[in-house]
PDB file of C-alpha atoms in Angstrom:
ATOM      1  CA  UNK A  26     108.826 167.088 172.978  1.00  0.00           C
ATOM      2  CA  UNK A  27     107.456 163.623 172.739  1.00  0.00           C
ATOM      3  CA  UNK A  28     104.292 165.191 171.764  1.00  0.00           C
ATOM      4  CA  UNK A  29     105.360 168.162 169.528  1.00  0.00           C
ATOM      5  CA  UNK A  30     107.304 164.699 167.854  1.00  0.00           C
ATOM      6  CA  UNK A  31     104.092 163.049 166.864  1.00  0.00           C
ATOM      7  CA  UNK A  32     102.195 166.060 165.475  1.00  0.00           C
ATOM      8  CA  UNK A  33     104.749 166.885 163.429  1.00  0.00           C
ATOM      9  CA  UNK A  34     105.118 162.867 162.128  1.00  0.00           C
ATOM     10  CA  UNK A  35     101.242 163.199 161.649  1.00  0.00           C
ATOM     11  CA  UNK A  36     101.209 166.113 159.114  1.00  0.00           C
ATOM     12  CA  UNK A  37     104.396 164.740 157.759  1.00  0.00           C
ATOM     13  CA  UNK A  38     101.420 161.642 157.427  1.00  0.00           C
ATOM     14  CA  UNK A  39      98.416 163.355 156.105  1.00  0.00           C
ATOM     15  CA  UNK A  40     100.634 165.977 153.585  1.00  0.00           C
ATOM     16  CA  UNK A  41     102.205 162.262 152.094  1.00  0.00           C
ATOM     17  CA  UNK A  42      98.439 160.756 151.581  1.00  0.00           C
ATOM     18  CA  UNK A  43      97.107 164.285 150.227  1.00  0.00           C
ATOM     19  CA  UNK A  44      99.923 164.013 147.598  1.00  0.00           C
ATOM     20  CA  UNK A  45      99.289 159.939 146.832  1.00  0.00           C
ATOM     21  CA  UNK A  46      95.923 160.897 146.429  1.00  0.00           C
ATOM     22  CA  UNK A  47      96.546 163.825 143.859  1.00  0.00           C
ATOM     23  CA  UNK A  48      98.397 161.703 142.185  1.00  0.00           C
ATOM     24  CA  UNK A  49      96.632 158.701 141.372  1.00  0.00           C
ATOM     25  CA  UNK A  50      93.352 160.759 140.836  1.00  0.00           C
ATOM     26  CA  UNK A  51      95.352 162.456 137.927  1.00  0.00           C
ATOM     27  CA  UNK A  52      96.645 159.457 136.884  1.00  0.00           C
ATOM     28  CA  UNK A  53      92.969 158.361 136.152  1.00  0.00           C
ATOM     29  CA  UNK A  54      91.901 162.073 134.830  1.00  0.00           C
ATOM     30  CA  UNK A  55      95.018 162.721 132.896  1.00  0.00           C
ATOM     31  CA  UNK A  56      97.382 159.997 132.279  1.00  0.00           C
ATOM     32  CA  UNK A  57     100.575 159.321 133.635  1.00  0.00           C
ATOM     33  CA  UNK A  58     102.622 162.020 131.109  1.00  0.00           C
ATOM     34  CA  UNK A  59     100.483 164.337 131.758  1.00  0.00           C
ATOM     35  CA  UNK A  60     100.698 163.974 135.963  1.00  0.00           C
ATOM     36  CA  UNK A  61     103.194 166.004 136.488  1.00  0.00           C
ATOM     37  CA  UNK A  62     104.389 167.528 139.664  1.00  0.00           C
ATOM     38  CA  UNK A  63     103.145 170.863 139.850  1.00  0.00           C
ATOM     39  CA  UNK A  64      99.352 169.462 139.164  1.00  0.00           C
ATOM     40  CA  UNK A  65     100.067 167.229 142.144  1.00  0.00           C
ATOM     41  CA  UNK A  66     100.859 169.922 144.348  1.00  0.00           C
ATOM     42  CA  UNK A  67      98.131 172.216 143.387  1.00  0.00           C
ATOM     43  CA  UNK A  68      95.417 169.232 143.480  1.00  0.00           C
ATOM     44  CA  UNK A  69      96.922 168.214 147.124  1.00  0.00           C
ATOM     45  CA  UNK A  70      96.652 171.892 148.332  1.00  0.00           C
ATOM     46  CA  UNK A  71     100.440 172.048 148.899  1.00  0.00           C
ATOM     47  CA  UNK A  72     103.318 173.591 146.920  1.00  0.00           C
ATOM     48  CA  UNK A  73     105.880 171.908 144.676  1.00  0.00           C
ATOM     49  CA  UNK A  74     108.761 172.614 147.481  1.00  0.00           C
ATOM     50  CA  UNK A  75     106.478 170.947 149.839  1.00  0.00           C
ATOM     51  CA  UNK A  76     105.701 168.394 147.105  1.00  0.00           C
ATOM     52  CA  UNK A  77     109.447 167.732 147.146  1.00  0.00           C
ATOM     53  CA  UNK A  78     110.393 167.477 150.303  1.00  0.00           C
ATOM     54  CA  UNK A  79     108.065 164.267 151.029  1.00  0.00           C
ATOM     55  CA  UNK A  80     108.756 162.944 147.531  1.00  0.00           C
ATOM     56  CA  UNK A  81     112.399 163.786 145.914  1.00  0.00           C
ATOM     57  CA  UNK A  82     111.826 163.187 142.170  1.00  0.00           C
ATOM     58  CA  UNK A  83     108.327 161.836 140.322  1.00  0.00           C
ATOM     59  CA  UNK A  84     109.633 158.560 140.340  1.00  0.00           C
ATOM     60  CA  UNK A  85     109.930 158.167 143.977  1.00  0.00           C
ATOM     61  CA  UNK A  86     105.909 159.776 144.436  1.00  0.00           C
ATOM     62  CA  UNK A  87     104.766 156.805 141.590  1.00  0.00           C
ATOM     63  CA  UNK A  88     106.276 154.380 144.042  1.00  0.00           C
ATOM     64  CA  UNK A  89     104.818 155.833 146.571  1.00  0.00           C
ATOM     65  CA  UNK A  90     101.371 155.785 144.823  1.00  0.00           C
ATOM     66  CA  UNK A  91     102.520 151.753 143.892  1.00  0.00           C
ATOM     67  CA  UNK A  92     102.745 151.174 147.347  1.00  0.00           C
ATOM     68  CA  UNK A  93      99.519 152.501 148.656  1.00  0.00           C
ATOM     69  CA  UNK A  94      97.432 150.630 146.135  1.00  0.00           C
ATOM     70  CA  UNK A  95      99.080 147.488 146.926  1.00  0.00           C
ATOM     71  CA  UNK A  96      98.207 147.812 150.593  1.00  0.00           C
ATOM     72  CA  UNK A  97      94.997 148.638 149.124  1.00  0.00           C
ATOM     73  CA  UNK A  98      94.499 146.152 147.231  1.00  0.00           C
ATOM     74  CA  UNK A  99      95.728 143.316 149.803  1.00  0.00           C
ATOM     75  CA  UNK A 100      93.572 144.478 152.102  1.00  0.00           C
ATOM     76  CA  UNK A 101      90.420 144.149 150.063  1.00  0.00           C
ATOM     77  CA  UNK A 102      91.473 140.773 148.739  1.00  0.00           C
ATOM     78  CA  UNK A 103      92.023 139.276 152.657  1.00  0.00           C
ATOM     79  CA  UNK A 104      88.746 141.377 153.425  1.00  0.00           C
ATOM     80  CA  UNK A 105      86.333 138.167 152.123  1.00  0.00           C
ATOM     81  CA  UNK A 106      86.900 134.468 152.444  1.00  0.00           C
ATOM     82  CA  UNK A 107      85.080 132.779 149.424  1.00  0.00           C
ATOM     83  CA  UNK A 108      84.087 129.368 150.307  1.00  0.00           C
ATOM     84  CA  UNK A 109      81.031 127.710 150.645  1.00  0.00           C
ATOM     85  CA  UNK A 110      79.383 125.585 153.488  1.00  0.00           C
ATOM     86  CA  UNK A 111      80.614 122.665 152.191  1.00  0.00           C
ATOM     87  CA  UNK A 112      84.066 123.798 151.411  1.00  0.00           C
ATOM     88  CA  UNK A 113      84.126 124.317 148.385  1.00  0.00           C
ATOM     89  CA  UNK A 114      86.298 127.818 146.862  1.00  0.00           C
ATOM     90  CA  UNK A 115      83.006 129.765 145.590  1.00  0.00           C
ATOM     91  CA  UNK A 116      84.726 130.809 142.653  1.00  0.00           C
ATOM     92  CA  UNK A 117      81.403 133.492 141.193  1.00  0.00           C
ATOM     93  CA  UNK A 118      81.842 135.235 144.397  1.00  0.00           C
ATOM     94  CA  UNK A 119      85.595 135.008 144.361  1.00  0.00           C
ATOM     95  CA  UNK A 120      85.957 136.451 140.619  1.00  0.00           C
ATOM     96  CA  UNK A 121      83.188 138.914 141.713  1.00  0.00           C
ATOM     97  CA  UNK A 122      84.961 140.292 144.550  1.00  0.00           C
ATOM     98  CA  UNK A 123      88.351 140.191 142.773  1.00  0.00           C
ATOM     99  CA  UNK A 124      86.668 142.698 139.892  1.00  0.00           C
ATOM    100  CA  UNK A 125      85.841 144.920 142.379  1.00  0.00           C
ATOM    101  CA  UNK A 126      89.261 145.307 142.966  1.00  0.00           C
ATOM    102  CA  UNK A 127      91.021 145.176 139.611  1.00  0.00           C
ATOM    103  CA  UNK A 128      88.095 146.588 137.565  1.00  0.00           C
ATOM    104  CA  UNK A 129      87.494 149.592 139.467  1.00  0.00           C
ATOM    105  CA  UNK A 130      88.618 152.568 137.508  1.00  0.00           C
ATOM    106  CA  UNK A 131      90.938 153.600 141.043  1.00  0.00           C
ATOM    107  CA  UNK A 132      93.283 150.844 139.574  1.00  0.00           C
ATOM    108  CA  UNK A 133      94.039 152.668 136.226  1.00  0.00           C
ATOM    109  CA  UNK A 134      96.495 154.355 137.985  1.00  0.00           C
ATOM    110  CA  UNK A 135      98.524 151.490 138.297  1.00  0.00           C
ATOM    111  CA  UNK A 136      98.188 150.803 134.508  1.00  0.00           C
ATOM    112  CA  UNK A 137      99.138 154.273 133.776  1.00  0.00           C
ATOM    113  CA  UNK A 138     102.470 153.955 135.709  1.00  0.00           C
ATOM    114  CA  UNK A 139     103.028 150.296 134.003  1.00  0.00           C
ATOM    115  CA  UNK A 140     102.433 151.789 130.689  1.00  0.00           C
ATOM    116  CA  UNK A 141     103.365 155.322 131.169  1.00  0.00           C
ATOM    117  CA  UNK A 142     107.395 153.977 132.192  1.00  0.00           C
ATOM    118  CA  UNK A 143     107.906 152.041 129.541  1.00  0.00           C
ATOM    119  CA  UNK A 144     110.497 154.614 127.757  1.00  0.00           C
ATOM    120  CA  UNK A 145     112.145 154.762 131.067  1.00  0.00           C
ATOM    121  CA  UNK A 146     113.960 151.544 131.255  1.00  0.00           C
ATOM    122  CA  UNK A 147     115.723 152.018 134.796  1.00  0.00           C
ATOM    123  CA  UNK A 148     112.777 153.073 136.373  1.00  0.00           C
ATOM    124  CA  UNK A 149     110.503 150.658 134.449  1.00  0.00           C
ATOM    125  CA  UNK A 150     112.836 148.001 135.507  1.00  0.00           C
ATOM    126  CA  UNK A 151     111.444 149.225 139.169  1.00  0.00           C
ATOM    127  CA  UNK A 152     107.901 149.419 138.223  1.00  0.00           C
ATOM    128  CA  UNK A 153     108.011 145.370 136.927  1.00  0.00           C
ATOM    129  CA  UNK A 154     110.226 144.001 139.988  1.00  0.00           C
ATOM    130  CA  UNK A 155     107.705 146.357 142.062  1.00  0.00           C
ATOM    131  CA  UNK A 156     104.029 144.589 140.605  1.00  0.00           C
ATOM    132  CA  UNK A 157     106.588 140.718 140.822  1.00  0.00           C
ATOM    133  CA  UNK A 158     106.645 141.593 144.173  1.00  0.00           C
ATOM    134  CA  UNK A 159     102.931 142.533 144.652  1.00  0.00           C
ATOM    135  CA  UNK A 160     102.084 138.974 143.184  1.00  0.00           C
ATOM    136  CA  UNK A 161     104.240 137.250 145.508  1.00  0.00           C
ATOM    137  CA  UNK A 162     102.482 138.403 148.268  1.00  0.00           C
ATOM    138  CA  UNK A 163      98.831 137.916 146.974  1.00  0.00           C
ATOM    139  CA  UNK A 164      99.099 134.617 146.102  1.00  0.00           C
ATOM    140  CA  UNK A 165     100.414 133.192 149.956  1.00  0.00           C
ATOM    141  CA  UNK A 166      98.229 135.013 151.561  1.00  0.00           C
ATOM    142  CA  UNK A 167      95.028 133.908 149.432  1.00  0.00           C
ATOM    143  CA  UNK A 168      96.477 129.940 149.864  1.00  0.00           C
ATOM    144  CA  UNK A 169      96.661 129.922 153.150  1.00  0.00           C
ATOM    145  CA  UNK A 170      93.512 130.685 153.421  1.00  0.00           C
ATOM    146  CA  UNK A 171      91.541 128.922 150.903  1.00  0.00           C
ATOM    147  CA  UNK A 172      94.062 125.997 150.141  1.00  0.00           C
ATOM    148  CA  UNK A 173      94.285 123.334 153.270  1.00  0.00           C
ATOM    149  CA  UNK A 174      96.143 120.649 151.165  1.00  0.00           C
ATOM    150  CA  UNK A 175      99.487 121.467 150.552  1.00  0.00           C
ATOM    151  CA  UNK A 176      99.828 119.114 147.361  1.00  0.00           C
ATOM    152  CA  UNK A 177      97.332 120.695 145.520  1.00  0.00           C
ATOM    153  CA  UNK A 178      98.574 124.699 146.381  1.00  0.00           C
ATOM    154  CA  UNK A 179     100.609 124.535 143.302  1.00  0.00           C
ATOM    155  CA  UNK A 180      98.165 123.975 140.869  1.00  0.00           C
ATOM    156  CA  UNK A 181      95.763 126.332 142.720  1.00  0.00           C
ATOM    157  CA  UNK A 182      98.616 128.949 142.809  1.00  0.00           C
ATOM    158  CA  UNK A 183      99.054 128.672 138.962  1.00  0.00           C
ATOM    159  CA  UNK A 184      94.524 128.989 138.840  1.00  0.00           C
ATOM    160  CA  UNK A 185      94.319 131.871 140.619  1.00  0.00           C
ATOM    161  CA  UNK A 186      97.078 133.619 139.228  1.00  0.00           C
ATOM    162  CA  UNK A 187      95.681 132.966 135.848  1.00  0.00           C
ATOM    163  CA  UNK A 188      92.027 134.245 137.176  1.00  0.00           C
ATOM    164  CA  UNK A 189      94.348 137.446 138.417  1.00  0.00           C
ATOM    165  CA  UNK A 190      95.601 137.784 135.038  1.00  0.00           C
ATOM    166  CA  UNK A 191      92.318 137.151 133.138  1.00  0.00           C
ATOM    167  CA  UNK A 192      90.860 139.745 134.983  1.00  0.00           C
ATOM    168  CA  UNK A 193      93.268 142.837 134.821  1.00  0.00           C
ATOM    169  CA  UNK A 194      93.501 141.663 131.286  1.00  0.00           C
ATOM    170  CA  UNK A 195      89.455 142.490 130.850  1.00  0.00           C
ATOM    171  CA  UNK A 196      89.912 145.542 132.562  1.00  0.00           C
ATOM    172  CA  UNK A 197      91.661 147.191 130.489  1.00  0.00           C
ATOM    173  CA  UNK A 198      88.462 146.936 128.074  1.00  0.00           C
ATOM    174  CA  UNK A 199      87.264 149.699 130.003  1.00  0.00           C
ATOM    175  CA  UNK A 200      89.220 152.284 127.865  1.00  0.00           C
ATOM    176  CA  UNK A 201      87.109 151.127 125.086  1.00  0.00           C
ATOM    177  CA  UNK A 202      83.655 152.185 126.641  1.00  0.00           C
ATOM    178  CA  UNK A 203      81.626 148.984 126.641  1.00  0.00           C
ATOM    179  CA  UNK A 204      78.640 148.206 128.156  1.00  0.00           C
ATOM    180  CA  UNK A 205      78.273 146.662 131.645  1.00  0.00           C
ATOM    181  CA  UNK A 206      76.325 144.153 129.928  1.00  0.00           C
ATOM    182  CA  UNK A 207      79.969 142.916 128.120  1.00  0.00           C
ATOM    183  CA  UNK A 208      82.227 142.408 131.078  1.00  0.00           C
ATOM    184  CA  UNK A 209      79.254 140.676 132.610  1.00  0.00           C
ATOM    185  CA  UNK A 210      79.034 138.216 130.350  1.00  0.00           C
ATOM    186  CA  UNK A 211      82.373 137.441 130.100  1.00  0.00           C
ATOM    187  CA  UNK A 212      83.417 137.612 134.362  1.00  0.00           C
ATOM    188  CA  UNK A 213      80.392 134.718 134.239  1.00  0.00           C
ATOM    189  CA  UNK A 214      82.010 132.844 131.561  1.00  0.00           C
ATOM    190  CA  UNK A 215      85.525 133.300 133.817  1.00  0.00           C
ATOM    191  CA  UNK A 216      83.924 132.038 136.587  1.00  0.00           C
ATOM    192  CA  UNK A 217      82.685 128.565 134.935  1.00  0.00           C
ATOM    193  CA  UNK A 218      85.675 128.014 133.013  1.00  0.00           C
ATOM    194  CA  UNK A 219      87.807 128.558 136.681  1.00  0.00           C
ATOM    195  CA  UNK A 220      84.878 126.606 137.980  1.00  0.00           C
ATOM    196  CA  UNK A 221      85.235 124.041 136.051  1.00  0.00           C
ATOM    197  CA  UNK A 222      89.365 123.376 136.025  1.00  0.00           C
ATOM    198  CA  UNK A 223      88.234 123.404 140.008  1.00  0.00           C
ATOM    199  CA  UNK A 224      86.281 120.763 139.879  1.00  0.00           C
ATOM    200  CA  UNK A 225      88.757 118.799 137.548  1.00  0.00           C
ATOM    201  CA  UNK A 226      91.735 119.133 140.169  1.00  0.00           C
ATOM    202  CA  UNK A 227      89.543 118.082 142.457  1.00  0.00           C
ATOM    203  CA  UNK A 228      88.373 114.897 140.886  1.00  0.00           C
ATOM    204  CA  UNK A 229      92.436 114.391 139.666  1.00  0.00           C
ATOM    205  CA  UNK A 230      91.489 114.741 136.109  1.00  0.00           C
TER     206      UNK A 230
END
């Protein structure tokens, strides 16, 4: 029984991360009006009673699809420690590594459920208390591990959450086509003006 238990919580598993995937591929593909159900079910392999009984309404699979790219996410920011041999935060490598993340076209999704709520104001309401949360949870767990001083977490905190925002902000120049060659240019400029307010905390200036 014990046994028969766990097969049936593994498919109950892989049917969930079929649909998640499905969904935030069409969410990139197709935007988030036009993701509906029955093109998550027939990209997943599964049908829409299926689709339904892992996922009640749309709202609840967008969560679900919330969810997964936070863990995602999370993970990939904890995956690197960005500091040099000195001690120093290596902030090129750190806004490098944090575009990978937040410039990669898998996080449109994410805009696309921001965005694509906005009408919605109950379930937008659970969209924007959903991404707060997100943020309170990246920010601890990057402090603790580049920020040994507790007095100067704070003003760190407020740095890298405006790198964070910076960041998301230029990827969302992606819908406009440009050339690598632009966000280039401008993640290097980032990464000396963060550089920079680094090195004036540092000094106390």
């Amino acid at each position: 029984m014990a046994q028969a238990r766990r097969r049936q919580i593994d498919r109950t598993t892989e049917t969930q991360t079929l649909l998640l995937r499905a969904a935030a591929e069409l969410l990139q593909e197709v935007g988030f009006s036009g993701t509906t159900t029955a093109l998550i079910a027939r990209r997943a392999g599964v049908t829409t009673g299926a689709l339904h009984h892992h996922f009640a309404t749309k709202d609840d699979l967008m969560l679900g699809v919330l969810d997964r790219m936070t863990e995602r996410v999370l993970h990939r920011i904890e995956q690197q420690d960005h500091v040099t041999p000195d001690g120093r935060i290596d902030v090129p490598s750190l806004v490098a590594h944090l575009w990978e993340i937040y410039g990669d076209p898998g996080y449109w999704a994410i805009w696309e459920i921001i965005i694509g709520t906005r009408a919605d104001a109950a379930f937008h309401g659970k969209v924007v208390a959903h991404r707060q949360e997100t943020m309170r949870r990246v920010l601890p767990s990057w402090l603790e591990r580049h920020v040994l001083s507790e007095a100067r977490r704070p003003d760190l905190a407020a740095l890298f959450e405006f790198l964070l925002i910076a960041i998301r902000g230029l990827s969302l120049e992606r819908f406009l086509d440009k050339e690598a060659a632009y966000f280039d240019r401008n993640l290097a400029l980032l990464a000396e003006l963060v550089d920079r307010k680094l090195a004036n905390l540092a000094g106390g200036t």
